[in-house]
Amino acid sequence: MSELAVERKTKKPRLNWSKKTKRSILGVSMVLPSFLLLLVLVIYPVALSVMESFKSRDGMWTLDNYLYLFTEPHMLNNIKHTLQVTVLSSVFVLTIAYSIAVYLRFNHSWIAKMVGKLYFIPMFIPGVIAIYGFINFYRDNGWIARLIGEGNLPSIIYDMKGLLMINIWFNIPFTTMLLVSAMSSIPNAVIESAKDAGAKKRHLFFQFIFPLTYKTMLVALTFLFMGIVGSFTAPFLIDRNAPQMLGVAMQQHFSSYNEIGQASSMAVFLFLLCSFVGYFYIRSNMKDSTKSY
Amino acid sequence: MSIQLSITNVTKLYPTGEGVKDINIDVRHGELVTLLGPSGCGKTTVLRSAGGFIDPDEGEITITGESVVNIPPEKRPTAMVFQSYNLWPHMTVEDNLAFSLKLKKMKKREWKEKVCWALALVQLSGTEKKHPSELSGGQQQRIALARALLLQPKVLLLDEPFSALDAKLRLELREQVREIQAREQLTMLFVTHDQEEALSISDRIVVMNKGKIEQMATPQHIYNDPASLFVAQFIGRMNFLKGEAAGNALTIGPLSLPNVKHLSGEVTVGVRPEDVVIANGKGQGIPAKVTKVMMLGHYAEVTLHTFLGVLKMFIDRNDIDHYQLNMGIAVTFTKVKSFNGQQVQMKKEEISL
């Protein structure tokens, strides 16, 4: 964008024309590769999908795909289920990760050190392997069930519970890492001077730690939402058959039912959902950048 | 005057073996006492013990006669100003200052008044609505000082509050703190590694080294009469020479001086550069060659080479023309300090900062 601005400015005064033109050409040529990449890999397919979502099977313009998405009961259930899983997972992950981060920041025992070393292990285990391990462990006739007797374990696999658990497993490391770094950027002097001024634990948390980390929390929440709402592998392997998360439904509509228009409408819907969350993230960043800390 | 803060036999050892041992310091009401020493000498440990941020292993700390050892920092009648990051970045200056007052459930009109007073005291009225990031480092430290004052502490603790600032600002703030301290009759414990800062603002200086107190006295006393070789090396500039003590005489090369401390054997003799003077009578002084003359403002420093080693000498800036490079002169000493044992090698940054 700034390149455009430069160009516009340079054209009007027509001073040192050649030098400035050279510079703006250089600027444009430096942005061009990444812009082209974006065009080919993102903008074009997105535009294609959007167009696809407004087309019927015989190539006519129609709103049927969206009508299907927003009126068909099982699709509405899918949307509801997707949002439910996403919101619940995000809340669980954020709560757990935030607690771990606070614990790691203010506790210096050997247990804390261990936790600090262990919490990002899930990041290094390939997703599919983790999921199959998880299924073996928790399914109705899995290891746990064999240990405590079959029938004593509530069903976890092929249920939302299992999906929430695996989402927690996958998302804790990165979220915790974000929050730990936010916590550790609170200088000790801030905490100590607050104590010195008479702040009790409750004041410390609500008036210092929380306000100083909530921006990072918002970032983490955005990442969580976007990551979970469009996830495929975990819900495909763990979740029950209906209702489905939109990622799974999309795949089915696309390859099993060959309903490309309907799959596209779901994709567009997910895209809008993510843009909406992204908008809030960007807005809060812009608002706070005036009083940066 | 009554004793405000009393630190008795305080010991705190860290797992690394560092720490402080048997520290005894009394600070009287309205007095500014400075803890001075190289980094790692334990001065901050003493200060943080007084503030409640460190639990000493042994010893007693009392403030106006009452023990505070088991009281957490938020309940101690102390306030601390830290080296940096003092202000809470997410709050405005006003919120920073009013935080403790609001905790005390003070009425809005009252705390507004107090905040106004504190800002006027540090000459920053009108910055109420600003965020700390909009203030300069010096301004931030002044606000931090104001915030500490609003706690109405019985003892104000300052942990190298100016060390992150540039030299000129440091001088200004130092003066301002001293003024406020004198006007408000504040009791202060001040930590610094800057000997000049300590000399200029303190009522008394506690020189610390390796977790122990080397000397505790007024700045003048410490400068004129350092109790140990360490203090002599740490405070001000000093030339160190090897000497020989026997009976009533202290021999440094051709010079013979009275052996005031009745030492014997090999001694280290300390001479301040301003106590090095030209010998009048011929043959009595130490022969020296001028190797460098440096103008340092209101005085000049002359570097001399002698058979005893390099000597630094301060001269009046008006006399600078009398000294030419490679000129041979003879010098003597008007005042010397003698110490047992060898001079300890110190890192340069520890000696003069």
XYZ file of C-alpha atoms in Angstrom:
646
model
C 0.000 0.000 0.000
C 2.803 2.393 0.886
C 4.317 1.849 -2.539
C 1.131 3.073 -4.145
C 1.205 6.098 -1.907
C 4.773 6.818 -2.888
C 3.905 6.560 -6.536
C 0.959 8.851 -6.240
C 3.041 11.431 -4.452
C 5.837 11.283 -6.961
C 3.679 11.727 -9.989
C 2.186 15.021 -8.991
C 5.211 17.259 -8.381
C 7.212 15.792 -11.298
C 10.463 16.709 -9.621
C 13.471 14.447 -10.097
C 11.146 12.311 -12.098
C 13.582 9.651 -13.197
C 15.123 9.085 -9.780
C 11.817 8.839 -8.017
C 10.304 6.660 -10.679
C 13.251 4.356 -10.385
C 12.724 4.163 -6.715
C 9.047 3.419 -6.996
C 9.692 0.795 -9.647
C 12.170 -0.795 -7.291
C 9.577 -0.674 -4.541
C 6.902 -2.252 -6.685
C 9.277 -4.904 -7.962
C 10.161 -5.850 -4.404
C 6.523 -6.297 -3.439
C 5.552 -7.968 -6.673
C 6.802 -11.537 -5.987
C 4.922 -11.854 -2.711
C 1.881 -10.184 -4.211
C 1.859 -12.578 -7.147
C 2.244 -15.497 -4.808
C -0.688 -14.218 -2.797
C -2.686 -13.725 -5.978
C -2.079 -17.202 -7.314
C -2.218 -19.157 -4.084
C -4.827 -17.257 -2.088
C -6.835 -14.591 -3.855
C -7.562 -16.564 -7.025
C -8.741 -19.757 -5.278
C -10.768 -17.706 -2.796
C -12.454 -15.830 -5.611
C -13.052 -19.125 -7.386
C -14.636 -20.621 -4.276
C -16.826 -17.607 -3.740
C -17.987 -17.831 -7.319
C -18.466 -21.576 -7.056
C -20.617 -21.114 -3.992
C -23.095 -19.069 -6.003
C -23.398 -21.613 -8.786
C -25.683 -24.591 -9.131
C -24.506 -27.952 -10.461
C -25.329 -26.961 -14.020
C -23.370 -23.734 -13.741
C -26.246 -21.288 -13.195
C -26.073 -18.451 -10.702
C -28.101 -19.332 -7.614
C -28.417 -18.845 -3.877
C -29.420 -22.463 -3.320
C -26.128 -23.448 -1.752
C -26.521 -20.858 0.981
C -30.175 -21.695 1.366
C -29.094 -25.285 1.917
C -26.438 -24.238 4.419
C -28.723 -22.067 6.515
C -32.049 -23.921 6.339
C -31.264 -27.621 6.144
C -31.631 -28.848 9.765
C -28.589 -31.100 9.727
C -26.433 -28.300 8.310
C -27.696 -25.924 10.992
C -26.807 -28.586 13.508
C -23.354 -28.838 11.960
C -22.863 -25.093 12.285
C -24.086 -25.151 15.860
C -21.822 -28.083 16.644
C -18.827 -26.410 15.022
C -19.299 -23.231 17.038
C -19.924 -25.195 20.200
C -16.761 -27.260 19.838
C -14.727 -24.209 18.871
C -15.921 -22.007 21.706
C -15.712 -24.731 24.345
C -12.251 -25.846 23.193
C -11.008 -22.266 23.111
C -12.316 -21.564 26.587
C -10.831 -24.763 28.013
C -7.477 -24.291 26.310
C -7.242 -20.644 27.284
C -8.147 -21.327 30.905
C -5.656 -24.156 31.234
C -2.887 -22.390 29.321
C -3.379 -19.176 31.297
C -3.235 -21.064 34.588
C -0.053 -22.823 33.510
C 1.475 -19.526 32.425
C 0.646 -17.810 35.726
C 1.979 -20.809 37.610
C 5.213 -20.862 35.633
C 5.722 -17.135 36.096
C 5.317 -17.030 39.840
C 6.388 -20.438 41.012
C 10.021 -21.447 40.984
C 9.799 -24.939 42.444
C 11.235 -27.965 40.652
C 7.712 -29.027 39.685
C 7.233 -25.718 37.910
C 10.524 -26.249 36.117
C 9.360 -29.695 35.008
C 6.043 -28.343 33.781
C 7.921 -25.607 31.981
C 9.939 -28.220 30.124
C 7.086 -30.618 29.409
C 4.214 -28.459 28.295
C 5.278 -28.113 24.681
C 5.896 -31.800 24.039
C 2.555 -32.273 22.157
C 3.883 -29.884 19.545
C 6.487 -32.445 18.541
C 4.145 -35.391 18.146
C 2.608 -35.704 14.685
C -1.130 -35.082 14.803
C -2.358 -38.352 13.311
C -0.119 -40.413 15.563
C -1.334 -38.532 18.610
C -4.938 -39.053 17.573
C -4.563 -42.806 17.029
C -2.732 -43.079 20.324
C -5.503 -41.123 21.954
C -8.158 -43.357 20.380
C -6.376 -46.525 21.531
C -6.142 -45.123 24.980
C -9.655 -43.845 25.502
C -11.965 -45.829 23.211
C -14.679 -47.926 24.802
C -12.476 -51.019 24.750
C -9.156 -49.174 24.989
C -6.395 -49.287 27.593
C -8.193 -47.207 30.195
C -11.393 -49.199 29.760
C -9.461 -52.434 30.192
C -7.856 -51.082 33.361
C -11.003 -49.848 35.052
C -13.376 -52.363 33.453
C -15.372 -51.887 30.297
C -18.570 -49.947 30.812
C -17.146 -47.847 33.642
C -15.713 -45.298 31.245
C -18.082 -42.732 29.749
C -17.728 -42.794 25.989
C -15.028 -40.368 24.981
C -14.112 -41.432 21.486
C -16.749 -40.766 18.798
C -18.108 -38.102 21.095
C -17.603 -34.366 21.612
C -15.724 -35.051 24.870
C -12.946 -36.770 22.976
C -12.758 -33.981 20.446
C -12.498 -31.371 23.163
C -9.756 -33.368 24.870
C -7.693 -33.763 21.733
C -8.154 -30.084 20.913
C -6.801 -29.251 24.340
C -3.833 -31.546 23.699
C -3.045 -29.938 20.361
C -3.522 -26.326 21.357
C -2.084 -26.104 24.860
C 1.592 -25.878 23.820
C 1.404 -22.925 21.491
C -1.148 -21.009 23.555
C 0.860 -21.553 26.720
C 4.020 -20.464 24.973
C 2.373 -17.220 23.882
C 1.057 -16.544 27.353
C 4.280 -17.504 29.116
C 6.161 -15.001 27.028
C 3.569 -12.349 27.834
C 3.868 -13.153 31.528
C 7.625 -13.102 31.536
C 7.609 -9.706 29.884
C 6.036 -8.305 33.043
C 9.099 -7.014 34.893
C 9.575 -8.124 38.482
C 9.763 -4.486 39.496
C 6.157 -4.005 38.387
C 4.937 -6.824 40.593
C 7.146 -5.826 43.488
C 6.258 -2.164 43.362
C 2.589 -3.126 43.287
C 3.091 -5.249 46.378
C 5.021 -2.411 47.925
C 2.083 -0.091 47.298
C -0.134 -2.479 49.222
C -1.592 -4.694 46.502
C -2.849 -8.054 47.706
C -2.885 -11.172 45.516
C -6.334 -10.359 44.179
C -5.298 -6.805 43.210
C -2.103 -8.120 41.709
C -4.016 -10.413 39.412
C -6.911 -8.232 38.353
C -5.162 -4.891 38.208
C -1.701 -5.857 37.014
C -1.212 -9.335 35.612
C -4.488 -9.555 33.740
C -4.441 -6.078 32.111
C -0.805 -6.555 31.137
C -1.453 -9.885 29.412
C -4.967 -9.601 28.065
C -3.839 -8.395 24.669
C -1.767 -11.527 24.196
C -4.742 -13.505 25.426
C -6.827 -11.971 22.677
C -4.204 -12.950 20.135
C -4.153 -16.477 21.517
C -7.929 -16.624 21.366
C -7.919 -15.549 17.733
C -5.412 -18.224 16.839
C -7.347 -20.824 18.776
C -10.632 -19.946 17.155
C -9.251 -19.962 13.642
C -7.309 -23.154 14.201
C -10.154 -25.119 15.693
C -13.083 -23.860 13.643
C -11.601 -25.154 10.417
C -9.892 -28.260 11.760
C -10.342 -31.513 9.935
C -8.175 -34.427 11.087
C -9.219 -34.545 14.724
C -12.975 -34.186 14.158
C -12.807 -36.580 11.205
C -11.167 -39.314 13.256
C -12.659 -38.699 16.677
C -15.996 -36.957 16.418
C -19.295 -38.802 15.859
C -20.933 -38.936 12.429
C -23.617 -36.379 13.126
C -23.571 -33.561 13.840
C -20.254 -32.932 12.155
C -17.853 -30.057 12.275
C -17.935 -27.962 9.118
C -14.477 -29.051 8.053
C -15.583 -32.666 7.923
C -18.931 -31.817 6.330
C -17.144 -29.794 3.710
C -14.866 -32.665 2.818
C -17.830 -35.034 2.552
C -19.827 -32.687 0.381
C -16.817 -32.163 -1.799
C -15.533 -35.678 -2.368
C -18.317 -38.049 -1.324
C -21.394 -36.201 -2.544
C -19.568 -34.221 -5.214
C -21.536 -31.105 -4.166
C -18.844 -28.563 -4.982
C -21.188 -25.588 -4.688
C -22.374 -26.595 -1.243
C -18.837 -27.307 -0.056
C -17.819 -23.887 -1.371
C -20.621 -22.166 0.489
C -19.406 -23.766 3.702
C -15.872 -22.642 2.945
C -17.059 -19.088 2.363
C -19.029 -19.177 5.589
C -15.957 -20.363 7.531
C -13.885 -17.733 5.834
C -16.298 -14.998 6.889
C -16.358 -16.349 10.421
C -12.573 -16.191 10.622
C -12.465 -12.723 9.035
C -14.895 -11.551 11.667
C -12.649 -12.773 14.494
C -9.604 -11.443 12.665
C -11.242 -8.039 12.393
C -11.639 -7.839 16.154
C -8.044 -8.877 16.617
C -6.750 -6.210 14.248
C -9.031 -3.559 15.686
C -7.888 -4.177 19.253
C -4.278 -4.086 18.086
C -4.768 -0.788 16.304
C -6.566 0.744 19.245
C -3.894 -0.147 21.759
C -0.905 0.675 19.637
C -1.327 4.334 20.574
C -0.341 3.594 24.166
C 2.110 0.840 23.560
C 3.604 -1.045 26.442
C 17.416 11.936 66.819
C 15.535 8.707 67.200
C 16.453 5.607 65.274
C 13.981 4.955 62.481
C 15.349 1.821 60.875
C 17.511 -0.652 62.628
C 19.113 -3.633 60.932
C 20.712 -5.974 63.445
C 22.898 -8.988 62.721
C 21.184 -9.628 59.426
C 22.550 -12.607 57.521
C 21.315 -13.868 54.177
C 23.265 -16.443 52.237
C 22.311 -17.603 48.766
C 22.888 -21.155 47.566
C 25.818 -19.831 45.530
C 27.569 -18.848 48.757
C 27.133 -15.166 48.119
C 25.097 -12.967 50.381
C 25.542 -10.803 53.431
C 26.795 -11.660 56.884
C 26.164 -9.925 60.207
C 25.025 -6.597 58.903
C 24.338 -3.905 61.494
C 23.022 -0.557 60.339
C 21.030 2.064 62.210
C 19.357 4.846 60.302
C 18.177 7.842 62.262
C 15.013 9.769 61.539
C 15.479 12.152 58.625
C 18.797 10.675 57.652
C 19.954 9.583 54.216
C 22.193 6.568 54.442
C 23.804 5.133 51.335
C 24.843 1.554 50.798
C 27.818 1.691 48.488
C 29.832 -1.097 46.987
C 30.740 -2.960 43.822
C 28.147 -5.161 42.159
C 27.581 -8.353 44.066
C 28.637 -6.897 47.399
C 25.219 -7.471 48.948
C 23.960 -3.920 49.164
C 20.760 -4.678 47.305
C 20.216 -7.743 49.482
C 20.258 -5.516 52.557
C 17.863 -3.052 50.951
C 15.456 -5.727 49.773
C 15.515 -7.319 53.207
C 14.428 -4.000 54.648
C 11.656 -3.776 52.058
C 10.459 -7.317 52.712
C 11.298 -8.732 49.305
C 13.939 -11.000 50.790
C 13.620 -12.961 54.015
C 16.902 -12.813 55.874
C 18.177 -16.114 57.312
C 18.992 -14.482 60.613
C 18.804 -11.142 62.295
C 16.275 -8.515 63.177
C 14.936 -5.525 61.294
C 12.929 -2.948 63.183
C 11.225 0.212 62.011
C 10.520 2.749 64.771
C 11.195 0.010 67.272
C 8.794 -2.555 65.862
C 9.987 -5.736 64.236
C 9.020 -6.052 60.579
C 10.756 -9.317 59.765
C 7.533 -11.277 59.489
C 5.548 -8.580 57.716
C 5.087 -8.909 53.927
C 6.091 -5.966 51.712
C 2.503 -4.843 51.139
C 2.091 -4.258 54.876
C 5.496 -2.831 55.709
C 5.812 0.898 56.375
C 8.427 1.090 53.650
C 8.317 2.203 50.046
C 10.763 1.265 47.368
C 11.924 2.929 44.183
C 13.452 0.452 41.784
C 16.194 0.832 39.237
C 13.787 0.758 36.295
C 10.334 -0.394 35.186
C 8.973 1.349 38.215
C 5.747 2.599 36.764
C 2.852 0.410 35.805
C 2.729 0.720 32.040
C -1.004 0.136 31.639
C -2.016 2.925 33.991
C -1.857 6.669 33.588
C 0.400 8.693 35.833
C -2.588 9.603 37.951
C -3.653 5.979 38.334
C -0.114 5.034 39.207
C 0.018 7.632 41.937
C -3.480 7.089 43.243
C -3.302 3.300 43.365
C -2.245 3.001 46.987
C -4.594 5.796 48.042
C -7.550 4.096 46.383
C -6.622 0.877 48.131
C -6.944 2.804 51.365
C -10.489 3.730 50.287
C -9.641 7.410 50.206
C -12.260 9.759 48.768
C -11.744 11.000 45.233
C -11.354 14.635 46.213
C -8.752 13.710 48.783
C -6.609 11.515 46.566
C -6.797 14.007 43.713
C -5.397 16.601 46.068
C -2.610 14.293 47.212
C -1.680 13.342 43.659
C -1.508 17.029 42.824
C 0.758 17.659 45.763
C 3.069 14.788 44.873
C 3.343 15.864 41.242
C 4.137 19.401 42.289
C 6.826 18.064 44.586
C 8.629 16.345 41.726
C 7.832 19.246 39.363
C 5.710 17.242 36.970
C 2.300 18.830 37.412
C 0.103 18.385 34.370
C 1.239 14.893 33.460
C -1.723 13.201 35.190
C -3.311 11.801 32.059
C -0.129 10.598 30.406
C 0.979 7.027 30.176
C 4.460 6.134 31.426
C 5.604 5.373 27.879
C 5.009 9.029 27.019
C 7.451 10.194 29.684
C 11.234 10.275 29.579
C 13.299 8.013 31.807
C 14.031 10.792 34.250
C 10.399 11.812 34.453
C 9.399 8.211 35.066
C 11.813 7.931 37.947
C 10.488 11.156 39.423
C 6.925 9.849 39.196
C 8.129 6.663 40.850
C 9.581 8.739 43.634
C 6.319 10.645 43.972
C 4.395 7.385 44.132
C 6.695 6.097 46.836
C 6.246 9.324 48.804
C 2.465 9.016 48.642
C 2.742 5.771 50.578
C 3.983 7.946 53.441
C 6.665 5.428 54.251
C 8.565 5.510 57.480
C 11.591 4.469 55.492
C 12.086 5.137 51.790
C 14.242 2.589 49.997
C 15.922 3.457 46.727
C 17.612 0.777 44.648
C 20.011 2.500 42.249
C 17.161 4.705 41.035
C 19.282 6.820 38.710
C 21.705 4.308 37.299
C 19.718 3.846 34.085
C 19.769 7.579 33.354
C 22.389 9.658 31.611
C 24.984 11.515 33.625
C 23.505 14.993 33.510
C 20.033 13.844 34.464
C 21.531 11.777 37.241
C 23.122 14.868 38.730
C 19.879 16.827 38.576
C 17.739 14.098 40.082
C 20.278 13.442 42.779
C 20.043 17.051 43.866
C 16.269 17.004 43.689
C 16.026 13.896 45.818
C 18.325 15.384 48.386
C 16.226 18.534 48.509
C 12.947 16.668 48.902
C 14.504 14.409 51.488
C 15.714 17.349 53.548
C 12.459 19.285 53.223
C 10.169 16.390 54.061
C 12.481 15.002 56.734
C 12.495 11.599 55.061
C 14.431 8.634 56.262
C 16.138 7.049 53.292
C 18.220 4.037 52.568
C 19.849 4.473 49.197
C 21.740 1.876 47.213
C 24.303 2.865 44.624
C 27.529 1.658 43.094
C 28.460 5.199 42.120
C 30.843 6.570 44.730
C 30.430 10.120 43.519
C 26.678 9.868 43.958
C 27.150 8.425 47.426
C 29.616 11.110 48.465
C 27.394 13.911 47.245
C 24.015 13.086 48.751
C 24.567 10.992 51.844
C 24.541 11.859 55.503
C 26.372 8.638 56.050
C 27.828 6.021 53.727
C 28.032 2.310 54.377
C 30.782 0.872 52.194
C 30.224 -2.811 51.580
C 32.388 -5.491 50.071
C 31.774 -9.207 49.691
C 28.763 -9.191 51.992
C 30.436 -7.311 54.807
C 30.520 -3.715 55.929
C 33.964 -2.213 55.382
C 33.279 1.204 56.818
C 30.306 3.235 57.969
C 30.879 6.969 58.326
C 30.144 10.425 56.919
C 31.250 11.059 53.337
C 34.013 13.371 54.525
C 35.330 10.898 56.988
C 35.277 8.100 54.452
C 37.141 10.191 51.916
C 39.711 11.537 54.322
C 40.219 8.489 56.403
C 39.356 5.257 54.603
C 39.335 2.427 57.101
C 40.657 -0.215 54.771
C 42.548 -0.642 51.580
C 39.282 -1.599 49.872
C 37.571 1.624 50.886
C 40.608 3.607 49.827
C 40.528 1.955 46.433
C 36.790 2.291 46.006
C 36.249 5.884 47.114
C 37.798 8.645 45.080
C 41.093 8.383 43.205
C 44.211 7.208 44.933
C 47.782 6.302 44.077
C 49.071 3.160 45.690
C 52.759 2.669 46.404
C 54.804 0.103 48.197
C 56.373 1.262 51.424
C 58.315 -0.044 54.350
C 57.273 0.552 57.944
C 59.614 0.156 60.878
C 59.466 1.830 64.271
C 58.243 5.373 63.893
C 59.118 5.761 60.265
C 57.323 4.964 57.071
C 59.700 4.850 54.140
C 58.546 5.356 50.575
C 61.598 5.462 48.361
C 63.578 8.475 49.503
C 60.708 9.851 51.575
C 60.380 9.208 55.254
C 57.046 9.897 56.899
C 55.701 9.292 60.410
C 54.305 5.813 60.974
C 50.976 6.905 62.447
C 49.323 3.506 62.494
C 52.416 1.792 63.953
C 52.524 -0.787 61.218
C 55.555 -2.871 60.499
C 56.979 -4.590 57.464
C 55.804 -4.087 53.948
C 52.837 -1.770 53.666
C 50.721 -0.245 50.918
C 50.668 3.506 50.965
C 47.741 5.403 49.478
C 48.120 8.982 48.297
C 45.289 11.032 46.845
C 46.281 12.822 43.614
C 45.569 16.175 45.251
C 48.077 15.343 48.010
C 50.916 14.894 45.545
C 52.901 18.156 45.423
C 56.151 19.444 44.044
C 59.003 19.002 46.510
C 60.632 22.318 47.304
C 63.931 21.272 48.829
C 66.110 19.475 46.335
C 66.958 15.850 46.948
C 64.017 15.281 49.243
C 61.369 14.354 46.752
C 60.755 11.391 44.509
C 62.215 12.067 41.084
C 59.520 11.889 38.435
C 59.034 12.477 34.737
C 55.910 14.133 33.346
C 54.370 11.811 30.751
C 50.908 13.229 30.326
C 48.984 16.383 31.207
C 45.233 16.257 30.947
C 42.871 19.180 31.358
C 39.822 17.998 33.305
C 37.827 21.178 33.782
C 38.556 23.059 36.971
C 41.714 21.057 37.521
C 44.271 19.162 35.512
C 45.693 15.702 35.921
C 49.382 15.080 35.515
C 50.706 11.576 34.996
C 54.148 11.008 36.399
C 56.566 8.154 35.923
C 58.687 7.371 38.944
C 60.825 4.427 39.928
C 58.006 3.500 42.343
C 55.450 3.324 39.566
C 52.975 5.623 37.872
C 51.657 8.530 39.947
C 48.676 10.722 39.234
C 48.752 14.278 40.444
C 46.069 16.946 40.412
C 47.141 20.511 39.804
C 45.372 23.818 39.538
C 44.361 24.481 35.964
C 46.215 27.805 36.055
C 49.474 25.978 36.668
C 49.111 23.782 33.635
C 51.733 25.767 31.727
C 54.398 24.883 34.267
C 54.275 21.257 33.224
C 55.807 20.134 29.986
C 56.080 16.629 28.667
C 59.202 14.720 29.691
C 60.061 17.380 32.232
C 61.844 16.063 35.318
C 60.441 17.108 38.679
C 60.538 15.898 42.249
C 57.380 15.261 44.228
C 56.461 14.677 47.811
C 53.248 13.853 49.631
C 51.342 16.102 52.010
C 49.140 13.326 53.330
C 49.330 9.558 53.077
C 47.332 6.584 54.288
C 49.102 3.372 55.056
C 47.562 -0.084 54.982
C 48.802 -3.507 55.857
C 49.306 -5.903 53.029
C 49.212 -5.810 49.310
C 46.983 -3.814 47.069
C 44.114 -5.839 45.699
C 43.653 -5.770 42.000
C 40.193 -4.524 41.160
C 38.455 -4.477 37.856
C 38.463 -1.068 36.348
C 34.689 -0.707 36.208
C 34.467 -1.451 39.889
C 36.802 1.344 40.837
C 35.423 4.252 38.935
C 32.026 4.492 37.393
